[in-house]
């Protein structure tokens, strides 16, 4: 075998069945999705129900005030990208930030909020591809918000990290997340009645409409231009503490929300070893995975095995090159013709020649017909850039880096979805008390330099890290996968794809296998630092492999045995129709279910 054999030990079984499979970053969301399938819903009904449950049970990792990106594959129709990334508000400009004395978009506070896109996107999915009524879909989330759910230890730890901020500056957040004046205990039953009422308002908005589609459209209107949007508008006008250490007003308005609509977009694709890998466009980082696959595709199989020193080295170096191109070229507005160059085999062949025996410590974008942008290259001080070696990093001022949620569902008909919701974290900005959630901070991924392809511009989408993946073969979805992890999302998915598409690993074997990622690029999250030559690895790679990576010049951060990656996946064998699923054991939270 060209690849290192997988471990005989599996943390969970590879699930197999013919009815339906659901996987996500939280067992309650997976259970809700599977419940919908059992009651006759399709994959898109199931994913939508799971998404609203994730708002309730993983509030430190996503929320209704955030965003989402999905890839859907309806049977008999072309796959599409579900675009739920909202743009910068009309008043969110470089000039405005500079007038406030800022040299970067804050990492916490409503000034960093893009237009919330997640809720509208899920409602669009339900309208166009679902079959259930919205009231039935939202019953799961309303139940957990009304009656309570056991709050995870990690959520409690996040609340503890920002407790002083809540008490001193964000009293509405303290009232919701610390109802007894203290940090909640792990597994404490936790309720969010305000969010339950917000969801009931969405249902009530369409109660007098005649058709299912009209009822969903009424909910979209209530969210984007009705009383919910008006309450968001009024709340963010109140000055509040930001990570800058000063109080600012947000700039998001009802008009901004009313002008936004989630939409369907054409995915970008790369043919790899008999499969078509689908990603979202370059307004996000999705094409990074395709570029890395293109660079590695012509190397011998034994030289792309992430479990060997040479394979791990090549993976890290390919990712550095692709990530440099992300910084130099990606953004809302990159021409498709330029993206085609970046994803071409000819361009990949040129980039492949830049991989040497020794690890690069340079920032090296390629040449694709337009001038590359070079961002500020500020080295991280004694820690891995981006702050994410697995769990999200949350500071006392609410700055958050490196994690989110994920959902994959496939049904008995072969409909499939991979979706990554994020933002709107409980620690991102003050809770809007009447609504039970906070706004996101996605604008922190925009540069305050007009020369940058991802510069902050009114009406333009920030370059998101949300990046689900769909694998197609013969017109069928054969895998829908993704992971939380910020800048690491495409990196961890790369190792998974190499191991399954070349190494012959089963999904659970590939998820369980030790992984790694580079920090040798400017991070997407504040304070946007990098670590030249930096690599974060799980110790299970082994002393021999890690030692050779060090000898090759990689600046290694050991992350422990089980700390990197949060992958989940659902699969379908096109020859037999057998479905499969697998989920990540790290963090003891993700779960796959199915039959």
Coordinates of C-alpha atoms in Angstrom, one line a residue:
X1 CA 0.0 0.0 0.0
X2 CA 1.3 3.5 -0.8
X3 CA -0.3 4.9 2.4
X4 CA 0.4 4.1 6.0
X5 CA -2.2 1.5 7.1
X6 CA -5.0 3.0 9.3
X7 CA -5.1 2.1 12.9
X8 CA -7.0 -1.0 13.8
X9 CA -8.6 0.9 16.7
X10 CA -11.7 3.0 15.9
X11 CA -13.3 5.5 18.3
X12 CA -16.7 4.8 16.7
X13 CA -18.0 2.4 14.1
X14 CA -18.4 3.4 10.4
X15 CA -22.2 3.6 10.3
X16 CA -23.9 1.8 7.4
X17 CA -27.5 1.7 6.3
X18 CA -30.0 2.5 3.5
X19 CA -32.5 4.8 5.2
X20 CA -30.7 8.0 6.1
X21 CA -27.6 9.4 7.9
X22 CA -27.1 12.6 9.9
X23 CA -23.8 13.9 11.5
X24 CA -23.0 17.1 13.2
X25 CA -20.9 18.7 15.9
X26 CA -23.5 18.2 18.6
X27 CA -25.5 15.0 19.3
X28 CA -28.8 16.9 19.9
X29 CA -28.6 18.4 16.4
X30 CA -27.8 15.0 14.9
X31 CA -30.6 13.5 16.8
X32 CA -33.1 16.2 15.6
X33 CA -32.0 15.7 12.0
X34 CA -32.5 11.9 12.2
X35 CA -35.9 12.4 13.8
X36 CA -37.0 14.5 10.9
X37 CA -35.8 11.8 8.5
X38 CA -37.7 9.1 10.5
X39 CA -40.9 11.2 10.2
X40 CA -40.7 11.4 6.4
X41 CA -38.7 14.6 5.9
X42 CA -35.9 14.8 3.4
X43 CA -32.2 15.8 4.0
X44 CA -33.0 19.5 3.6
X45 CA -35.8 19.4 6.2
X46 CA -33.5 17.5 8.5
X47 CA -30.5 19.9 8.1
X48 CA -32.7 23.0 8.7
X49 CA -34.2 21.6 11.9
X50 CA -30.6 20.6 13.1
X51 CA -29.3 24.1 12.3
X52 CA -31.8 25.9 14.5
X53 CA -31.1 23.4 17.3
X54 CA -27.4 24.2 17.0
X55 CA -28.3 27.9 17.6
X56 CA -29.6 26.8 21.0
X57 CA -27.1 24.0 22.1
X58 CA -23.8 25.4 20.7
X59 CA -24.4 29.2 21.3
X60 CA -20.6 29.8 21.8
X61 CA -20.0 28.4 18.3
X62 CA -22.9 29.8 16.2
X63 CA -26.1 31.7 16.5
X64 CA -29.0 33.2 14.4
X65 CA -27.1 36.5 14.2
X66 CA -24.3 34.8 12.3
X67 CA -23.8 33.3 8.9
X68 CA -23.6 30.0 7.0
X69 CA -22.5 28.4 3.8
X70 CA -23.9 25.1 2.5
X71 CA -23.6 22.9 -0.5
X72 CA -26.7 21.0 -1.5
X73 CA -27.1 18.1 -4.0
X74 CA -30.8 17.5 -4.8
X75 CA -31.4 14.3 -6.6
X76 CA -31.8 14.9 -10.4
X77 CA -30.6 18.5 -10.2
X78 CA -27.2 20.2 -10.3
X79 CA -25.5 20.8 -6.9
X80 CA -25.7 24.4 -5.7
X81 CA -24.0 26.6 -3.1
X82 CA -26.4 28.0 -0.5
X83 CA -25.0 31.4 0.2
X84 CA -25.8 32.7 3.7
X85 CA -22.9 35.1 4.1
X86 CA -24.2 38.6 4.7
X87 CA -22.3 41.6 3.4
X88 CA -20.9 44.6 5.1
X89 CA -23.6 47.2 6.1
X90 CA -23.8 50.4 4.0
X91 CA -22.1 52.4 6.7
X92 CA -19.3 49.9 7.3
X93 CA -16.4 51.5 5.5
X94 CA -12.7 51.9 5.9
X95 CA -13.1 55.6 6.3
X96 CA -15.6 55.1 9.2
X97 CA -13.3 52.7 11.0
X98 CA -10.3 55.1 10.5
X99 CA -12.4 58.0 11.9
X100 CA -13.0 55.9 15.0
X101 CA -9.2 55.5 15.4
X102 CA -9.1 51.8 14.4
X103 CA -6.5 50.2 12.3
X104 CA -8.3 46.8 12.3
X105 CA -12.0 45.8 12.5
X106 CA -12.7 44.9 16.1
X107 CA -12.9 41.2 17.1
X108 CA -15.9 41.8 19.3
X109 CA -18.8 44.2 19.4
X110 CA -21.5 45.0 16.9
X111 CA -19.3 47.3 14.8
X112 CA -17.9 44.1 13.3
X113 CA -21.2 42.7 12.4
X114 CA -22.0 41.7 8.8
X115 CA -25.7 41.4 7.8
X116 CA -26.9 38.2 9.5
X117 CA -27.3 35.7 6.8
X118 CA -27.9 32.3 8.4
X119 CA -31.6 32.4 9.2
X120 CA -32.6 33.7 5.8
X121 CA -30.4 31.0 4.1
X122 CA -32.0 28.2 6.1
X123 CA -35.5 29.4 5.3
X124 CA -34.5 29.6 1.6
X125 CA -33.3 26.0 1.7
X126 CA -36.6 24.9 3.3
X127 CA -38.7 26.8 0.8
X128 CA -36.9 25.5 -2.3
X129 CA -35.9 22.0 -1.4
X130 CA -37.7 21.1 1.8
X131 CA -41.1 19.5 2.3
X132 CA -42.0 20.3 6.0
X133 CA -43.9 23.2 7.5
X134 CA -41.7 25.8 9.2
X135 CA -43.6 25.3 12.5
X136 CA -42.7 21.6 12.6
X137 CA -39.0 22.3 11.7
X138 CA -38.7 24.9 14.5
X139 CA -40.4 22.7 17.1
X140 CA -37.1 21.0 18.0
X141 CA -35.2 24.3 18.7
X142 CA -38.2 25.9 20.5
X143 CA -38.4 22.9 22.7
X144 CA -34.8 23.1 23.8
X145 CA -34.9 26.8 24.2
X146 CA -38.1 26.7 26.3
X147 CA -37.5 23.6 28.3
X148 CA -33.8 23.7 28.5
X149 CA -30.8 21.6 27.4
X150 CA -27.7 20.5 29.2
X151 CA -25.1 23.2 28.6
X152 CA -21.7 21.8 27.5
X153 CA -18.6 22.2 29.6
X154 CA -17.0 24.2 26.7
X155 CA -19.9 26.6 26.5
X156 CA -19.6 27.2 30.3
X157 CA -15.9 27.8 30.0
X158 CA -16.5 30.4 27.3
X159 CA -19.0 32.2 29.5
X160 CA -16.5 32.1 32.3
X161 CA -13.8 33.6 30.1
X162 CA -16.0 36.7 29.3
X163 CA -17.8 36.9 32.7
X164 CA -16.2 40.2 33.7
X165 CA -17.0 41.7 30.3
X166 CA -20.6 40.7 30.7
X167 CA -20.8 42.1 34.3
X168 CA -19.0 45.4 33.5
X169 CA -20.1 46.2 30.0
X170 CA -22.7 43.8 28.5
X171 CA -25.4 43.5 31.2
X172 CA -27.9 42.0 28.7
X173 CA -25.5 39.2 28.1
X174 CA -25.0 38.7 31.8
X175 CA -28.7 38.5 32.3
X176 CA -29.1 35.7 29.8
X177 CA -26.0 33.7 30.2
X178 CA -25.4 34.2 33.9
X179 CA -29.0 34.3 35.2
X180 CA -28.0 33.6 38.8
X181 CA -25.1 36.0 38.7
X182 CA -22.6 33.2 38.2
X183 CA -21.2 31.1 35.4
X184 CA -23.5 28.1 34.8
X185 CA -22.3 24.7 35.7
X186 CA -21.5 22.0 33.1
X187 CA -24.6 20.0 32.2
X188 CA -26.8 22.5 34.0
X189 CA -30.2 22.7 32.3
X190 CA -30.2 26.0 30.5
X191 CA -33.1 27.9 28.9
X192 CA -33.4 30.7 26.4
X193 CA -37.1 31.7 26.3
X194 CA -36.4 34.9 24.4
X195 CA -35.0 32.9 21.4
X196 CA -38.0 30.5 21.6
X197 CA -40.3 33.5 21.3
X198 CA -38.3 34.8 18.4
X199 CA -38.8 31.5 16.5
X200 CA -42.5 31.6 17.4
X201 CA -42.6 35.1 15.8
X202 CA -41.2 33.6 12.5
X203 CA -44.0 31.0 12.5
X204 CA -46.7 33.4 13.4
X205 CA -45.7 35.7 10.6
X206 CA -47.1 33.2 8.1
X207 CA -50.0 31.8 9.9
X208 CA -52.6 33.4 7.7
X209 CA -50.9 32.6 4.4
X210 CA -52.4 29.9 2.2
X211 CA -49.4 28.0 0.9
X212 CA -46.3 26.5 2.6
X213 CA -44.0 28.7 0.4
X214 CA -45.9 31.8 1.3
X215 CA -45.7 31.0 5.0
X216 CA -41.9 30.6 4.7
X217 CA -41.6 33.8 2.7
X218 CA -43.6 35.6 5.5
X219 CA -41.0 34.4 8.0
X220 CA -38.2 35.7 5.8
X221 CA -39.9 39.1 5.7
X222 CA -40.4 39.2 9.4
X223 CA -36.7 38.3 9.9
X224 CA -35.2 40.7 7.3
X225 CA -37.5 43.7 7.4
X226 CA -40.1 43.2 10.1
X227 CA -40.0 43.7 13.9
X228 CA -37.0 41.4 14.5
X229 CA -34.8 43.5 12.1
X230 CA -36.2 46.7 13.7
X231 CA -35.2 45.5 17.2
X232 CA -31.7 44.7 15.9
X233 CA -31.4 48.2 14.4
X234 CA -32.5 49.9 17.6
X235 CA -30.2 47.8 19.8
X236 CA -26.9 48.2 17.9
X237 CA -27.3 52.0 18.0
X238 CA -26.5 51.9 21.7
X239 CA -22.7 52.4 22.3
X240 CA -21.1 49.4 23.9
X241 CA -17.7 48.0 24.7
X242 CA -15.7 46.5 21.8
X243 CA -12.4 44.6 21.8
X244 CA -10.7 48.0 21.0
X245 CA -11.2 48.8 24.6
X246 CA -13.6 51.7 23.7
X247 CA -17.4 52.0 23.3
X248 CA -18.7 52.2 19.7
X249 CA -22.1 52.1 18.1
X250 CA -22.8 49.4 15.5
X251 CA -23.7 50.4 12.0
X252 CA -26.0 47.6 10.9
X253 CA -29.5 48.9 10.1
X254 CA -33.0 47.6 9.2
X255 CA -32.3 48.8 5.7
X256 CA -29.2 46.7 5.5
X257 CA -31.1 43.6 6.6
X258 CA -34.0 44.3 4.2
X259 CA -31.6 44.6 1.3
X260 CA -30.1 41.2 1.8
X261 CA -31.4 37.9 0.5
X262 CA -29.7 34.6 0.7
X263 CA -29.2 33.0 -2.7
X264 CA -28.1 30.1 -4.8
X265 CA -24.7 30.1 -6.5
X266 CA -22.8 27.8 -8.8
X267 CA -20.0 25.9 -7.0
X268 CA -16.5 25.7 -8.2
X269 CA -15.0 22.2 -8.9
X270 CA -11.9 20.2 -9.3
X271 CA -11.5 16.7 -10.7
X272 CA -9.4 14.6 -8.4
X273 CA -8.8 10.9 -8.7
X274 CA -12.1 10.1 -10.3
X275 CA -14.2 12.4 -8.1
X276 CA -15.5 15.9 -8.5
X277 CA -14.8 18.1 -5.4
X278 CA -17.2 21.0 -5.0
X279 CA -16.6 24.2 -3.0
X280 CA -18.0 27.7 -2.8
X281 CA -16.5 30.6 -4.7
X282 CA -13.5 32.8 -3.7
X283 CA -15.5 35.2 -1.6
X284 CA -14.7 32.5 1.0
X285 CA -11.6 30.3 1.4
X286 CA -13.2 27.2 -0.2
X287 CA -10.9 27.1 -3.3
X288 CA -7.9 26.7 -1.0
X289 CA -8.7 23.0 -0.8
X290 CA -9.0 22.7 -4.5
X291 CA -5.7 24.5 -5.1
X292 CA -3.9 22.2 -2.6
X293 CA -5.4 19.1 -4.2
X294 CA -4.3 20.4 -7.7
X295 CA -0.7 21.0 -6.4
X296 CA -0.5 17.5 -4.8
X297 CA -2.3 15.6 -7.5
X298 CA 0.7 14.9 -9.7
X299 CA 3.0 13.7 -6.9
X300 CA 3.5 10.0 -6.3
X301 CA 0.9 8.5 -3.9
X302 CA 3.5 7.7 -1.2
X303 CA 4.5 11.4 -1.2
X304 CA 1.0 12.7 -0.2
X305 CA 0.4 10.5 2.8
X306 CA -0.1 12.8 5.8
X307 CA 1.1 10.1 8.2
X308 CA 4.7 10.1 6.7
X309 CA 7.3 12.9 7.0
X310 CA 7.5 13.5 3.3
X311 CA 3.7 13.4 2.9
X312 CA 3.1 15.7 5.8
X313 CA 5.8 18.1 4.5
X314 CA 4.3 18.2 1.0
X315 CA 0.8 18.7 2.5
X316 CA 2.0 21.6 4.6
X317 CA 3.9 23.2 1.8
X318 CA 1.0 22.9 -0.7
X319 CA -1.3 24.5 1.9
X320 CA 1.2 27.4 2.4
X321 CA 1.1 28.2 -1.3
X322 CA -2.7 27.9 -1.5
X323 CA -3.1 30.1 1.6
X324 CA -0.8 32.7 0.2
X325 CA -3.0 32.9 -2.9
X326 CA -6.0 33.2 -0.6
X327 CA -4.5 36.4 1.0
X328 CA -3.3 37.7 -2.4
X329 CA -6.4 37.2 -4.5
X330 CA -9.5 35.9 -2.8
X331 CA -12.4 38.2 -2.1
X332 CA -15.9 39.2 -3.1
X333 CA -15.3 40.4 -6.6
X334 CA -12.5 38.1 -7.8
X335 CA -13.3 37.4 -11.5
X336 CA -14.2 33.8 -12.3
X337 CA -11.6 33.8 -15.1
X338 CA -8.9 34.6 -12.5
X339 CA -10.2 31.8 -10.2
X340 CA -10.0 29.4 -13.2
X341 CA -6.3 30.2 -13.5
X342 CA -5.7 29.6 -9.8
X343 CA -7.5 26.2 -10.1
X344 CA -5.9 25.2 -13.4
X345 CA -3.5 22.2 -13.6
X346 CA -1.0 24.4 -15.5
X347 CA -0.9 26.9 -12.6
X348 CA -0.6 24.0 -10.1
X349 CA 2.3 22.6 -12.0
X350 CA 4.2 25.9 -11.6
X351 CA 3.4 26.1 -7.9
X352 CA 4.3 22.4 -7.3
X353 CA 7.9 23.2 -8.4
X354 CA 8.1 25.7 -5.5
X355 CA 8.0 22.9 -2.9
X356 CA 11.5 22.2 -1.8
X357 CA 13.0 19.7 0.7
X358 CA 13.2 22.4 3.4
X359 CA 10.1 24.1 4.8
X360 CA 9.4 27.6 3.5
X361 CA 9.2 30.5 5.8
X362 CA 8.2 33.0 3.1
X363 CA 4.9 34.4 2.0
X364 CA 4.7 33.2 -1.6
X365 CA 1.6 34.0 -3.7
X366 CA 1.7 32.9 -7.3
X367 CA 1.3 35.0 -10.5
X368 CA -2.1 34.7 -12.1
X369 CA -2.4 37.7 -14.3
X370 CA -3.1 40.4 -11.6
X371 CA -0.9 41.9 -9.0
X372 CA -0.9 39.9 -5.8
X373 CA -1.8 41.7 -2.6
X374 CA 0.7 41.3 0.3
X375 CA -1.1 41.8 3.7
X376 CA 0.7 43.0 6.8
X377 CA 2.9 40.1 7.9
X378 CA 3.0 40.4 11.7
X379 CA 4.5 37.5 13.6
X380 CA 2.6 35.9 16.4
X381 CA 4.3 36.3 19.8
X382 CA 5.2 32.8 21.1
X383 CA 2.0 31.0 20.0
X384 CA 0.5 29.4 17.0
X385 CA -1.0 32.0 14.7
X386 CA -4.8 32.2 14.8
X387 CA -4.9 30.8 18.3
X388 CA -6.5 27.5 17.2
X389 CA -5.0 24.2 18.0
X390 CA -8.3 22.6 18.2
X391 CA -10.7 24.2 20.6
X392 CA -11.7 27.9 20.0
X393 CA -9.7 30.5 21.7
X394 CA -11.7 33.1 23.5
X395 CA -10.2 36.1 25.4
X396 CA -11.6 38.2 28.2
X397 CA -12.7 40.8 25.6
X398 CA -14.7 38.4 23.5
X399 CA -12.1 37.8 20.7
X400 CA -12.8 34.4 19.3
X401 CA -10.7 32.4 16.8
X402 CA -10.9 29.1 15.3
X403 CA -14.2 27.1 15.7
X404 CA -17.8 26.9 14.6
X405 CA -20.4 24.1 13.8
X406 CA -21.1 21.7 11.0
X407 CA -24.0 19.6 9.7
X408 CA -24.1 16.8 7.1
X409 CA -27.3 14.9 6.1
X410 CA -28.1 12.4 3.4
X411 CA -31.5 10.7 2.9
X412 CA -32.7 7.5 1.3
X413 CA -33.3 9.2 -2.0
X414 CA -29.7 10.4 -2.2
X415 CA -30.4 14.1 -1.4
X416 CA -27.4 15.5 0.4
X417 CA -26.2 18.6 2.2
X418 CA -23.0 19.8 3.8
X419 CA -23.4 23.0 5.8
X420 CA -21.2 25.1 8.1
X421 CA -23.1 27.7 10.2
X422 CA -21.1 30.1 12.4
X423 CA -20.8 33.5 13.9
X424 CA -23.3 35.2 16.2
X425 CA -21.4 33.7 19.2
X426 CA -22.7 34.5 22.7
X427 CA -19.3 36.2 23.3
X428 CA -19.2 38.2 20.0
X429 CA -21.4 41.1 21.0
X430 CA -24.0 42.1 23.6
X431 CA -27.2 39.9 23.7
X432 CA -30.2 41.6 22.2
X433 CA -32.5 40.8 25.2
X434 CA -35.9 40.7 23.4
X435 CA -34.5 38.3 20.8
X436 CA -32.1 36.0 22.8
X437 CA -29.1 36.2 20.6
X438 CA -26.0 38.3 19.6
X439 CA -24.7 39.5 16.3
X440 CA -21.6 38.1 14.6
X441 CA -18.2 39.6 14.0
X442 CA -17.4 38.4 10.5
X443 CA -16.2 41.8 9.3
X444 CA -13.0 41.2 11.3
X445 CA -11.9 39.2 8.3
X446 CA -11.8 42.3 6.2
X447 CA -8.7 44.4 5.9
X448 CA -8.7 48.2 6.3
X449 CA -6.5 48.6 3.2
X450 CA -8.3 49.4 0.0
X451 CA -5.7 47.5 -2.0
X452 CA -6.7 44.2 -0.5
X453 CA -9.0 41.9 -2.4
X454 CA -10.8 41.4 0.9
X455 CA -10.9 45.0 2.0
X456 CA -13.9 46.3 4.0
X457 CA -16.3 47.7 1.5
X458 CA -20.0 48.5 2.0
X459 CA -22.2 45.8 0.4
X460 CA -19.3 43.4 -0.1
X461 CA -19.1 40.0 1.7
X462 CA -16.1 39.5 4.0
X463 CA -13.9 36.6 3.1
X464 CA -15.4 33.8 5.2
X465 CA -13.6 30.7 6.5
X466 CA -16.9 28.7 6.2
X467 CA -16.1 26.0 3.7
X468 CA -18.3 22.8 3.4
X469 CA -17.3 20.2 0.8
X470 CA -19.3 17.9 -1.5
X471 CA -17.8 15.0 -3.4
X472 CA -19.6 13.9 -6.6
X473 CA -19.3 10.9 -8.8
X474 CA -21.4 10.0 -11.8
X475 CA -23.9 12.7 -10.9
X476 CA -24.4 11.5 -7.3
X477 CA -23.2 13.0 -4.0
X478 CA -20.9 10.3 -2.6
X479 CA -19.7 12.4 0.4
X480 CA -20.8 15.5 2.2
X481 CA -18.3 16.7 4.8
X482 CA -16.8 19.5 6.7
X483 CA -15.4 20.7 10.0
X484 CA -15.3 23.7 12.3
X485 CA -11.9 25.3 12.7
X486 CA -11.5 28.7 11.1
X487 CA -8.4 28.7 8.9
X488 CA -8.0 25.0 9.6
X489 CA -11.2 23.9 7.9
X490 CA -9.9 23.2 4.5
X491 CA -6.6 22.0 5.9
X492 CA -8.2 19.2 8.0
X493 CA -10.5 18.3 5.1
X494 CA -7.5 17.9 2.8
X495 CA -5.9 15.1 5.0
X496 CA -9.3 13.4 5.1
X497 CA -9.7 13.4 1.3
X498 CA -6.2 12.2 0.7
X499 CA -6.7 9.3 3.1
X500 CA -10.1 8.3 1.7
X501 CA -9.7 9.0 -2.0
X502 CA -6.1 7.7 -2.3
X503 CA -5.3 5.8 0.9
X504 CA -8.4 3.7 1.0
X505 CA -9.4 4.7 4.5
X506 CA -13.0 4.4 5.7
X507 CA -14.5 7.7 6.8
X508 CA -14.1 6.9 10.5
X509 CA -10.5 5.8 10.0
X510 CA -9.7 9.0 8.2
X511 CA -11.4 11.2 10.9
X512 CA -9.7 9.3 13.7
X513 CA -6.2 9.5 12.0
X514 CA -3.8 12.1 13.4
X515 CA -3.8 15.3 11.5
X516 CA -2.0 18.6 11.2
X517 CA -2.2 22.2 9.7
X518 CA 0.0 25.1 8.9
X519 CA 0.0 28.5 10.7
X520 CA 2.3 30.0 8.1
X521 CA -0.2 32.5 6.8
X522 CA -1.9 35.6 8.2
X523 CA -4.8 34.4 10.3
X524 CA -8.4 35.4 9.3
X525 CA -9.2 36.4 12.9
X526 CA -8.0 39.3 14.9
X527 CA -5.1 40.1 15.4
X528 CA -4.3 38.6 11.9
X529 CA -0.8 37.3 12.8
X530 CA 1.2 34.5 11.3
X531 CA 4.0 32.1 12.2
X532 CA 6.5 31.7 9.4
X533 CA 7.1 28.0 8.9
X534 CA 4.6 27.2 11.7
X535 CA 2.9 23.8 11.8
X536 CA 0.6 22.3 14.4
X537 CA 0.5 18.5 14.7
X538 CA -1.1 15.9 16.8
X539 CA 1.5 13.9 18.8
X540 CA 0.1 10.6 17.4
X541 CA 2.0 11.4 14.1
X542 CA 4.9 9.9 15.9
X543 CA 8.3 11.0 17.1
X544 CA 10.0 9.9 13.8
X545 CA 7.7 11.9 11.6
X546 CA 7.7 15.0 13.9
X547 CA 11.5 14.8 14.2
X548 CA 11.9 14.9 10.5
X549 CA 9.5 17.8 10.1
X550 CA 11.6 19.7 12.6
X551 CA 14.8 18.7 10.6
X552 CA 13.1 20.1 7.5
X553 CA 12.7 23.4 9.2
X554 CA 9.0 23.4 10.3
X555 CA 8.3 25.2 13.5
X556 CA 6.3 22.6 15.2
X557 CA 3.6 23.1 17.9
X558 CA 2.5 19.8 19.5
X559 CA -1.2 19.8 20.1
X560 CA -1.6 16.6 22.0
X561 CA -2.9 13.2 20.8
X562 CA -6.6 14.1 20.1
X563 CA -7.0 17.8 19.5
X564 CA -7.1 18.7 15.8
X565 CA -10.0 18.3 13.5
X566 CA -13.8 18.3 14.1
X567 CA -14.8 16.5 10.9
X568 CA -18.1 14.8 10.2
X569 CA -19.3 13.2 7.0
X570 CA -22.2 11.3 5.3
X571 CA -21.6 9.1 2.3
X572 CA -23.4 7.1 -0.4
X573 CA -22.0 4.3 -2.5
X574 CA -23.4 4.9 -6.0
X575 CA -23.2 1.3 -7.0
X576 CA -25.2 -0.1 -4.1
X577 CA -27.0 2.9 -2.6
X578 CA -25.6 2.1 0.8
X579 CA -25.3 5.1 3.0
X580 CA -22.7 5.8 5.6
X581 CA -21.7 8.3 8.3
X582 CA -18.9 9.1 10.7
X583 CA -18.1 11.8 13.2
X584 CA -15.3 13.3 15.2
X585 CA -14.5 11.9 18.7
X586 CA -12.3 14.9 19.7
X587 CA -14.1 17.0 22.3
X588 CA -16.6 14.3 22.9
X589 CA -19.4 16.3 21.3
X590 CA -19.9 15.5 17.6
X591 CA -22.1 12.5 16.7
X592 CA -23.2 10.5 13.7
X593 CA -26.5 8.6 13.7
X594 CA -28.4 6.7 11.0
X595 CA -29.8 3.4 9.8

